[in-house]
Amino acid sequence: MIEHVKFDEKGLVPAIAQDAETGEVLMMAWMNDEALRLTGEKMVAHYYSRSRKKLWLKGETSGNIQKVQEIRLDCDGDTILLKVTQAGGACHEGYRSCFFRKWANGSWAVDGKKIFDPDKIYGHKK
Amino acid sequence: MIEHVKFDEKGLVPAIAQDAETGEVLMMAWMNDEALRLTGEKMVAHYYSRSRKKLWLKGETSGNIQKVQEIRLDCDGDTILLKVTQAGGACHEGYRSCFFRKWANGSWAVDGKKIFDPDKIYGHKK
C-alpha cells in the first residue's frame, strides 16, 4: 500500500475525508506512512498532526471517529481520499464539516450549523 | 478573500474540487494567491502547477474547465473546497475523477472508466 504513495519531502501526504453516504467533504488532514498503514489495517482514520507532531487517531479525544469504507488514491499517487462514516462532527469547532465557510458577497460567511459544543468535548477553547 | 487564507511556506494552499451536482471528489491541486484571486473573480478554477511552476487555468489545453459554483474555506483557513461544474473529465489520464484507484485486496485497483483519450487531447503521452 505504502510503496505506491508519493509522500512529500516531509514524509506526508494530504488525505481528504468524505462522508461515504452524503458525499459531503468533511476535512483535509495529513498522513505519514504509519497513519496510512494503520488506517488501512484498522479501517479507522488515522492522521499525522503537524501541530502536535504525532500520530493522531481522529476522534481519540472527542469520540468522533471515522470508520473507513473506502481508501482511494489519485492519478499522481500523492493524494488520498477516504470515504468514511463520521461519528458526530468532523470539525473541532463543532461543525459536521470543517468547510463551514462559504465565499459570498465579499466575505467568508458561516453557513454550517454547530452540532456539538467543542468546549464540552475538548474541555477548553480550541 | 486572500487575507483570510493561510498559505503555506511555499505560498500555496491545497484546493479540493468536488462535482457540485454529484458530490464526486474530482481532484486536489494547489493554489497560490493569484490562482485563488482569479478563481474568485472569474468563477473558473485556476491553480498553481508545482511541476511547471506557473499559474494554470484548469482546462486550458484540454478544454475541460471547471465552472465554480461555490468556494469554501476550512476551519483552519488552510484548505479550499471548490464545488464545480466539470466539463469532460478532471483527470489528465482520461478519467472523470483523479481518484480512480481504490485499495482492495492488497492493491490499488482501477475502478473508474476512461471517458476520453488523453493522447488525443494532449497530443502526447502524459
PDB file of C-alpha atoms in Angstrom:
ATOM      1  CA  MET A   1       0.000   0.000   0.000  1.00  0.00           C
ATOM      2  CA  ILE A   2       2.573   2.494   1.204  1.00  0.00           C
ATOM      3  CA  GLU A   3       5.026   1.841  -1.632  1.00  0.00           C
ATOM      4  CA  HIS A   4       2.704   3.306  -4.288  1.00  0.00           C
ATOM      5  CA  VAL A   5       2.094   6.530  -2.391  1.00  0.00           C
ATOM      6  CA  LYS A   6       4.274   9.561  -3.019  1.00  0.00           C
ATOM      7  CA  PHE A   7       4.883  11.215   0.321  1.00  0.00           C
ATOM      8  CA  ASP A   8       6.202  14.786   0.155  1.00  0.00           C
ATOM      9  CA  GLU A   9       9.586  15.990   1.364  1.00  0.00           C
ATOM     10  CA  LYS A  10       8.242  15.972   4.932  1.00  0.00           C
ATOM     11  CA  GLY A  11       7.042  12.381   4.593  1.00  0.00           C
ATOM     12  CA  LEU A  12       3.395  13.435   4.441  1.00  0.00           C
ATOM     13  CA  VAL A  13       0.502  13.057   2.031  1.00  0.00           C
ATOM     14  CA  PRO A  14      -2.777  15.029   2.098  1.00  0.00           C
ATOM     15  CA  ALA A  15      -5.876  12.968   2.865  1.00  0.00           C
ATOM     16  CA  ILE A  16      -9.416  14.136   2.155  1.00  0.00           C
ATOM     17  CA  ALA A  17     -12.240  12.648   4.228  1.00  0.00           C
ATOM     18  CA  GLN A  18     -15.626  12.468   2.534  1.00  0.00           C
ATOM     19  CA  ASP A  19     -18.895  11.269   4.051  1.00  0.00           C
ATOM     20  CA  ALA A  20     -19.479   7.880   2.396  1.00  0.00           C
ATOM     21  CA  GLU A  21     -23.224   8.324   2.435  1.00  0.00           C
ATOM     22  CA  THR A  22     -23.909  12.003   1.680  1.00  0.00           C
ATOM     23  CA  GLY A  23     -20.738  12.832  -0.284  1.00  0.00           C
ATOM     24  CA  GLU A  24     -20.071  15.870   1.936  1.00  0.00           C
ATOM     25  CA  VAL A  25     -16.375  16.714   2.118  1.00  0.00           C
ATOM     26  CA  LEU A  26     -15.639  16.727   5.842  1.00  0.00           C
ATOM     27  CA  MET A  27     -11.991  17.690   6.230  1.00  0.00           C
ATOM     28  CA  MET A  28      -8.498  17.526   4.833  1.00  0.00           C
ATOM     29  CA  ALA A  29      -5.604  16.396   7.006  1.00  0.00           C
ATOM     30  CA  TRP A  30      -2.189  14.810   6.554  1.00  0.00           C
ATOM     31  CA  MET A  31      -0.905  11.260   6.859  1.00  0.00           C
ATOM     32  CA  ASN A  32       2.565   9.874   7.303  1.00  0.00           C
ATOM     33  CA  ASP A  33       3.290   6.269   6.338  1.00  0.00           C
ATOM     34  CA  GLU A  34       2.323   4.963   9.782  1.00  0.00           C
ATOM     35  CA  ALA A  35      -1.030   6.797   9.709  1.00  0.00           C
ATOM     36  CA  LEU A  36      -1.838   5.381   6.286  1.00  0.00           C
ATOM     37  CA  ARG A  37      -0.791   1.867   7.254  1.00  0.00           C
ATOM     38  CA  LEU A  38      -2.891   1.957  10.439  1.00  0.00           C
ATOM     39  CA  THR A  39      -5.867   3.400   8.544  1.00  0.00           C
ATOM     40  CA  GLY A  40      -5.635   0.508   6.090  1.00  0.00           C
ATOM     41  CA  GLU A  41      -5.236  -2.103   8.816  1.00  0.00           C
ATOM     42  CA  LYS A  42      -7.925  -0.894  11.195  1.00  0.00           C
ATOM     43  CA  MET A  43     -10.211   0.866   8.693  1.00  0.00           C
ATOM     44  CA  VAL A  44     -10.465   3.775  11.125  1.00  0.00           C
ATOM     45  CA  ALA A  45      -8.931   7.098  10.050  1.00  0.00           C
ATOM     46  CA  HIS A  46      -5.518   7.953  11.464  1.00  0.00           C
ATOM     47  CA  TYR A  47      -3.669  11.113  10.539  1.00  0.00           C
ATOM     48  CA  TYR A  48      -0.437  12.851  11.435  1.00  0.00           C
ATOM     49  CA  SER A  49      -0.877  16.065  13.390  1.00  0.00           C
ATOM     50  CA  ARG A  50       1.568  18.641  12.061  1.00  0.00           C
ATOM     51  CA  SER A  51       0.977  20.948  15.062  1.00  0.00           C
ATOM     52  CA  ARG A  52       1.409  18.201  17.674  1.00  0.00           C
ATOM     53  CA  LYS A  53       3.971  16.359  15.570  1.00  0.00           C
ATOM     54  CA  LYS A  54       2.484  12.949  16.271  1.00  0.00           C
ATOM     55  CA  LEU A  55       0.185  10.228  15.066  1.00  0.00           C
ATOM     56  CA  TRP A  56      -3.433  11.193  15.569  1.00  0.00           C
ATOM     57  CA  LEU A  57      -6.332   8.786  15.786  1.00  0.00           C
ATOM     58  CA  LYS A  58      -9.176  11.038  14.639  1.00  0.00           C
ATOM     59  CA  GLY A  59     -11.753  11.067  17.450  1.00  0.00           C
ATOM     60  CA  GLU A  60      -9.367   9.923  20.182  1.00  0.00           C
ATOM     61  CA  THR A  61     -10.489  12.859  22.379  1.00  0.00           C
ATOM     62  CA  SER A  62     -13.928  13.686  21.001  1.00  0.00           C
ATOM     63  CA  GLY A  63     -15.110  10.183  20.183  1.00  0.00           C
ATOM     64  CA  ASN A  64     -15.869  11.468  16.680  1.00  0.00           C
ATOM     65  CA  ILE A  65     -14.085   8.668  14.889  1.00  0.00           C
ATOM     66  CA  GLN A  66     -14.214   7.960  11.167  1.00  0.00           C
ATOM     67  CA  LYS A  67     -14.928   4.390  10.108  1.00  0.00           C
ATOM     68  CA  VAL A  68     -13.303   3.984   6.719  1.00  0.00           C
ATOM     69  CA  GLN A  69     -15.390   2.492   3.921  1.00  0.00           C
ATOM     70  CA  GLU A  70     -13.006   3.117   1.023  1.00  0.00           C
ATOM     71  CA  ILE A  71      -9.429   4.286   0.530  1.00  0.00           C
ATOM     72  CA  ARG A  72      -8.699   5.858  -2.842  1.00  0.00           C
ATOM     73  CA  LEU A  73      -5.511   7.213  -4.425  1.00  0.00           C
ATOM     74  CA  ASP A  74      -5.242   9.842  -7.135  1.00  0.00           C
ATOM     75  CA  CYS A  75      -3.523   9.616 -10.524  1.00  0.00           C
ATOM     76  CA  ASP A  76      -0.272  11.129  -9.287  1.00  0.00           C
ATOM     77  CA  GLY A  77      -0.232   8.946  -6.176  1.00  0.00           C
ATOM     78  CA  ASP A  78       0.128  11.986  -3.952  1.00  0.00           C
ATOM     79  CA  THR A  79      -3.361  12.492  -2.515  1.00  0.00           C
ATOM     80  CA  ILE A  80      -5.558  10.069  -0.549  1.00  0.00           C
ATOM     81  CA  LEU A  81      -9.366  10.124  -0.475  1.00  0.00           C
ATOM     82  CA  LEU A  82     -11.159   8.360   2.366  1.00  0.00           C
ATOM     83  CA  LYS A  83     -14.852   7.609   2.243  1.00  0.00           C
ATOM     84  CA  VAL A  84     -15.910   7.458   5.870  1.00  0.00           C
ATOM     85  CA  THR A  85     -18.789   7.044   8.252  1.00  0.00           C
ATOM     86  CA  GLN A  86     -18.317  10.033  10.534  1.00  0.00           C
ATOM     87  CA  ALA A  87     -19.427   9.818  14.174  1.00  0.00           C
ATOM     88  CA  GLY A  88     -20.668  13.243  15.340  1.00  0.00           C
ATOM     89  CA  GLY A  89     -18.860  16.101  13.622  1.00  0.00           C
ATOM     90  CA  ALA A  90     -15.511  16.096  11.876  1.00  0.00           C
ATOM     91  CA  CYS A  91     -14.623  19.660  12.882  1.00  0.00           C
ATOM     92  CA  HIS A  92     -13.058  20.580  16.229  1.00  0.00           C
ATOM     93  CA  GLU A  93     -15.123  23.774  16.134  1.00  0.00           C
ATOM     94  CA  GLY A  94     -18.341  21.775  16.457  1.00  0.00           C
ATOM     95  CA  TYR A  95     -19.454  21.548  12.846  1.00  0.00           C
ATOM     96  CA  ARG A  96     -20.168  18.426  10.818  1.00  0.00           C
ATOM     97  CA  SER A  97     -17.678  19.553   8.149  1.00  0.00           C
ATOM     98  CA  CYS A  98     -14.593  21.736   8.514  1.00  0.00           C
ATOM     99  CA  PHE A  99     -15.692  23.582   5.346  1.00  0.00           C
ATOM    100  CA  PHE A 100     -18.440  25.559   7.094  1.00  0.00           C
ATOM    101  CA  ARG A 101     -17.485  28.874   5.493  1.00  0.00           C
ATOM    102  CA  LYS A 102     -18.513  29.949   2.029  1.00  0.00           C
ATOM    103  CA  TRP A 103     -17.295  32.910  -0.001  1.00  0.00           C
ATOM    104  CA  ALA A 104     -20.314  35.170  -0.547  1.00  0.00           C
ATOM    105  CA  ASN A 105     -20.621  38.885  -1.166  1.00  0.00           C
ATOM    106  CA  GLY A 106     -17.059  39.654  -0.201  1.00  0.00           C
ATOM    107  CA  SER A 107     -16.731  37.630   2.993  1.00  0.00           C
ATOM    108  CA  TRP A 108     -16.288  34.086   4.284  1.00  0.00           C
ATOM    109  CA  ALA A 109     -19.781  33.573   5.674  1.00  0.00           C
ATOM    110  CA  VAL A 110     -20.525  30.706   8.064  1.00  0.00           C
ATOM    111  CA  ASP A 111     -23.276  28.593   6.553  1.00  0.00           C
ATOM    112  CA  GLY A 112     -22.959  25.444   8.656  1.00  0.00           C
ATOM    113  CA  LYS A 113     -24.762  24.689  11.914  1.00  0.00           C
ATOM    114  CA  LYS A 114     -22.895  23.701  15.072  1.00  0.00           C
ATOM    115  CA  ILE A 115     -23.875  20.185  16.055  1.00  0.00           C
ATOM    116  CA  PHE A 116     -21.825  19.942  19.253  1.00  0.00           C
ATOM    117  CA  ASP A 117     -20.200  22.265  21.776  1.00  0.00           C
ATOM    118  CA  PRO A 118     -16.421  21.934  21.410  1.00  0.00           C
ATOM    119  CA  ASP A 119     -15.843  23.345  24.927  1.00  0.00           C
ATOM    120  CA  LYS A 120     -17.756  20.430  26.416  1.00  0.00           C
ATOM    121  CA  ILE A 121     -15.941  17.843  24.350  1.00  0.00           C
ATOM    122  CA  TYR A 122     -12.402  19.141  24.447  1.00  0.00           C
ATOM    123  CA  GLY A 123     -12.650  20.876  27.849  1.00  0.00           C
ATOM    124  CA  HIS A 124     -11.015  24.059  26.637  1.00  0.00           C
ATOM    125  CA  LYS A 125     -11.186  26.628  23.878  1.00  0.00           C
ATOM    126  CA  LYS A 126      -9.531  25.363  20.751  1.00  0.00           C
TER     127      LYS A 126
ATOM    128  CA  MET B   1     -10.600  36.929   0.261  1.00  0.00           C
ATOM    129  CA  ILE B   2      -6.881  36.220   0.187  1.00  0.00           C
ATOM    130  CA  GLU B   3      -6.184  37.781   3.579  1.00  0.00           C
ATOM    131  CA  HIS B   4      -8.118  35.093   5.464  1.00  0.00           C
ATOM    132  CA  VAL B   5      -6.361  32.210   3.780  1.00  0.00           C
ATOM    133  CA  LYS B   6      -3.258  30.693   5.328  1.00  0.00           C
ATOM    134  CA  PHE B   7      -0.864  29.890   2.536  1.00  0.00           C
ATOM    135  CA  ASP B   8       1.971  27.513   3.433  1.00  0.00           C
ATOM    136  CA  GLU B   9       5.688  28.338   3.490  1.00  0.00           C
ATOM    137  CA  LYS B  10       5.726  27.990  -0.305  1.00  0.00           C
ATOM    138  CA  GLY B  11       2.817  30.410  -0.698  1.00  0.00           C
ATOM    139  CA  LEU B  12       0.402  27.623  -1.624  1.00  0.00           C
ATOM    140  CA  VAL B  13      -2.859  26.228  -0.296  1.00  0.00           C
ATOM    141  CA  PRO B  14      -4.429  22.870  -1.231  1.00  0.00           C
ATOM    142  CA  ALA B  15      -7.711  23.100  -3.136  1.00  0.00           C
ATOM    143  CA  ILE B  16     -10.144  20.212  -3.493  1.00  0.00           C
ATOM    144  CA  ALA B  17     -12.509  20.225  -6.483  1.00  0.00           C
ATOM    145  CA  GLN B  18     -15.834  18.486  -5.978  1.00  0.00           C
ATOM    146  CA  ASP B  19     -18.574  17.957  -8.567  1.00  0.00           C
ATOM    147  CA  ALA B  20     -21.295  20.396  -7.493  1.00  0.00           C
ATOM    148  CA  GLU B  21     -24.037  18.104  -8.675  1.00  0.00           C
ATOM    149  CA  THR B  22     -22.946  14.546  -7.838  1.00  0.00           C
ATOM    150  CA  GLY B  23     -20.625  15.272  -4.901  1.00  0.00           C
ATOM    151  CA  GLU B  24     -17.829  13.248  -6.510  1.00  0.00           C
ATOM    152  CA  VAL B  25     -14.386  14.430  -5.436  1.00  0.00           C
ATOM    153  CA  LEU B  26     -12.614  15.148  -8.716  1.00  0.00           C
ATOM    154  CA  MET B  27      -9.083  16.224  -7.819  1.00  0.00           C
ATOM    155  CA  MET B  28      -6.825  18.048  -5.412  1.00  0.00           C
ATOM    156  CA  ALA B  29      -4.405  20.692  -6.641  1.00  0.00           C
ATOM    157  CA  TRP B  30      -2.635  23.756  -5.274  1.00  0.00           C
ATOM    158  CA  MET B  31      -3.358  27.465  -5.473  1.00  0.00           C
ATOM    159  CA  ASN B  32      -1.170  30.477  -4.911  1.00  0.00           C
ATOM    160  CA  ASP B  33      -2.749  33.839  -4.093  1.00  0.00           C
ATOM    161  CA  GLU B  34      -3.109  34.776  -7.763  1.00  0.00           C
ATOM    162  CA  ALA B  35      -4.847  31.474  -8.613  1.00  0.00           C
ATOM    163  CA  LEU B  36      -7.311  31.949  -5.772  1.00  0.00           C
ATOM    164  CA  ARG B  37      -7.977  35.580  -6.680  1.00  0.00           C
ATOM    165  CA  LEU B  38      -8.591  34.720 -10.339  1.00  0.00           C
ATOM    166  CA  THR B  39     -10.815  31.781  -9.379  1.00  0.00           C
ATOM    167  CA  GLY B  40     -12.921  34.125  -7.243  1.00  0.00           C
ATOM    168  CA  GLU B  41     -13.063  36.824  -9.922  1.00  0.00           C
ATOM    169  CA  LYS B  42     -13.819  34.633 -12.915  1.00  0.00           C
ATOM    170  CA  MET B  43     -15.520  31.717 -11.124  1.00  0.00           C
ATOM    171  CA  VAL B  44     -13.454  29.333 -13.226  1.00  0.00           C
ATOM    172  CA  ALA B  45     -10.874  27.184 -11.424  1.00  0.00           C
ATOM    173  CA  HIS B  46      -7.276  28.348 -11.585  1.00  0.00           C
ATOM    174  CA  TYR B  47      -4.457  26.514  -9.847  1.00  0.00           C
ATOM    175  CA  TYR B  48      -0.708  26.775  -9.499  1.00  0.00           C
ATOM    176  CA  SER B  49       1.223  23.982 -11.194  1.00  0.00           C
ATOM    177  CA  ARG B  50       4.073  22.941  -8.923  1.00  0.00           C
ATOM    178  CA  SER B  51       5.750  20.949 -11.716  1.00  0.00           C
ATOM    179  CA  ARG B  52       5.501  23.736 -14.310  1.00  0.00           C
ATOM    180  CA  LYS B  53       5.939  26.458 -11.666  1.00  0.00           C
ATOM    181  CA  LYS B  54       3.210  28.648 -13.113  1.00  0.00           C
ATOM    182  CA  LEU B  55      -0.399  29.663 -12.961  1.00  0.00           C
ATOM    183  CA  TRP B  56      -2.637  27.037 -14.505  1.00  0.00           C
ATOM    184  CA  LEU B  57      -6.111  27.621 -15.857  1.00  0.00           C
ATOM    185  CA  LYS B  58      -7.575  24.126 -15.480  1.00  0.00           C
ATOM    186  CA  GLY B  59      -8.704  23.029 -18.939  1.00  0.00           C
ATOM    187  CA  GLU B  60      -6.543  25.493 -20.875  1.00  0.00           C
ATOM    188  CA  THR B  61      -5.217  22.610 -23.037  1.00  0.00           C
ATOM    189  CA  SER B  62      -7.969  20.000 -22.757  1.00  0.00           C
ATOM    190  CA  GLY B  63     -10.972  22.322 -22.665  1.00  0.00           C
ATOM    191  CA  ASN B  64     -12.041  20.510 -19.505  1.00  0.00           C
ATOM    192  CA  ILE B  65     -12.627  23.654 -17.490  1.00  0.00           C
ATOM    193  CA  GLN B  66     -14.279  23.834 -14.085  1.00  0.00           C
ATOM    194  CA  LYS B  67     -17.020  26.418 -13.646  1.00  0.00           C
ATOM    195  CA  VAL B  68     -17.013  27.288  -9.973  1.00  0.00           C
ATOM    196  CA  GLN B  69     -20.338  27.225  -8.133  1.00  0.00           C
ATOM    197  CA  GLU B  70     -19.038  27.656  -4.577  1.00  0.00           C
ATOM    198  CA  ILE B  71     -15.753  28.459  -2.876  1.00  0.00           C
ATOM    199  CA  ARG B  72     -15.429  27.179   0.690  1.00  0.00           C
ATOM    200  CA  LEU B  73     -12.708  27.541   3.328  1.00  0.00           C
ATOM    201  CA  ASP B  74     -11.994  25.181   6.214  1.00  0.00           C
ATOM    202  CA  CYS B  75     -11.832  25.950   9.941  1.00  0.00           C
ATOM    203  CA  ASP B  76      -8.062  26.451   9.944  1.00  0.00           C
ATOM    204  CA  GLY B  77      -8.162  28.624   6.823  1.00  0.00           C
ATOM    205  CA  ASP B  78      -5.614  26.415   5.126  1.00  0.00           C
ATOM    206  CA  THR B  79      -7.670  24.313   2.691  1.00  0.00           C
ATOM    207  CA  ILE B  80     -10.031  25.416  -0.085  1.00  0.00           C
ATOM    208  CA  LEU B  81     -13.003  23.416  -1.356  1.00  0.00           C
ATOM    209  CA  LEU B  82     -14.430  24.262  -4.779  1.00  0.00           C
ATOM    210  CA  LYS B  83     -17.804  22.994  -5.909  1.00  0.00           C
ATOM    211  CA  VAL B  84     -17.578  22.900  -9.675  1.00  0.00           C
ATOM    212  CA  THR B  85     -19.320  22.000 -12.876  1.00  0.00           C
ATOM    213  CA  GLN B  86     -16.683  19.895 -14.623  1.00  0.00           C
ATOM    214  CA  ALA B  87     -16.503  19.853 -18.410  1.00  0.00           C
ATOM    215  CA  GLY B  88     -15.373  16.397 -19.596  1.00  0.00           C
ATOM    216  CA  GLY B  89     -13.027  14.732 -17.142  1.00  0.00           C
ATOM    217  CA  ALA B  90     -10.899  16.286 -14.415  1.00  0.00           C
ATOM    218  CA  CYS B  91      -8.047  13.809 -14.757  1.00  0.00           C
ATOM    219  CA  HIS B  92      -5.264  14.156 -17.319  1.00  0.00           C
ATOM    220  CA  GLU B  93      -5.285  10.346 -17.604  1.00  0.00           C
ATOM    221  CA  GLY B  94      -8.766  10.423 -19.124  1.00  0.00           C
ATOM    222  CA  TYR B  95     -10.939   9.718 -16.103  1.00  0.00           C
ATOM    223  CA  ARG B  96     -13.756  11.820 -14.701  1.00  0.00           C
ATOM    224  CA  SER B  97     -12.045  11.902 -11.285  1.00  0.00           C
ATOM    225  CA  CYS B  98      -8.343  11.655 -10.450  1.00  0.00           C
ATOM    226  CA  PHE B  99      -9.278   9.224  -7.648  1.00  0.00           C
ATOM    227  CA  PHE B 100      -9.893   6.293  -9.987  1.00  0.00           C
ATOM    228  CA  ARG B 101      -7.929   3.797  -7.891  1.00  0.00           C
ATOM    229  CA  LYS B 102      -9.311   2.054  -4.835  1.00  0.00           C
ATOM    230  CA  TRP B 103      -7.467  -0.032  -2.247  1.00  0.00           C
ATOM    231  CA  ALA B 104      -8.882  -3.568  -2.495  1.00  0.00           C
ATOM    232  CA  ASN B 105      -7.401  -6.964  -1.677  1.00  0.00           C
ATOM    233  CA  GLY B 106      -3.881  -5.693  -1.371  1.00  0.00           C
ATOM    234  CA  SER B 107      -3.632  -3.494  -4.458  1.00  0.00           C
ATOM    235  CA  TRP B 108      -4.688  -0.135  -5.864  1.00  0.00           C
ATOM    236  CA  ALA B 109      -7.285  -1.358  -8.341  1.00  0.00           C
ATOM    237  CA  VAL B 110      -8.585   0.919 -11.086  1.00  0.00           C
ATOM    238  CA  ASP B 111     -12.353   1.168 -10.742  1.00  0.00           C
ATOM    239  CA  GLY B 112     -13.056   4.208 -12.909  1.00  0.00           C
ATOM    240  CA  LYS B 113     -13.823   4.217 -16.633  1.00  0.00           C
ATOM    241  CA  LYS B 114     -11.857   6.321 -19.091  1.00  0.00           C
ATOM    242  CA  ILE B 115     -14.120   8.909 -20.662  1.00  0.00           C
ATOM    243  CA  PHE B 116     -11.605  10.456 -23.046  1.00  0.00           C
ATOM    244  CA  ASP B 117      -8.307   9.552 -24.686  1.00  0.00           C
ATOM    245  CA  PRO B 118      -5.577  11.747 -23.188  1.00  0.00           C
ATOM    246  CA  ASP B 119      -3.294  11.175 -26.197  1.00  0.00           C
ATOM    247  CA  LYS B 120      -5.851  12.806 -28.463  1.00  0.00           C
ATOM    248  CA  ILE B 121      -6.386  15.757 -26.171  1.00  0.00           C
ATOM    249  CA  TYR B 122      -2.870  16.476 -25.022  1.00  0.00           C
ATOM    250  CA  GLY B 123      -1.132  15.213 -28.180  1.00  0.00           C
ATOM    251  CA  HIS B 124       1.460  13.204 -26.287  1.00  0.00           C
ATOM    252  CA  LYS B 125       1.786  10.601 -23.560  1.00  0.00           C
ATOM    253  CA  LYS B 126       1.429  12.162 -20.129  1.00  0.00           C
TER     254      LYS B 126
END
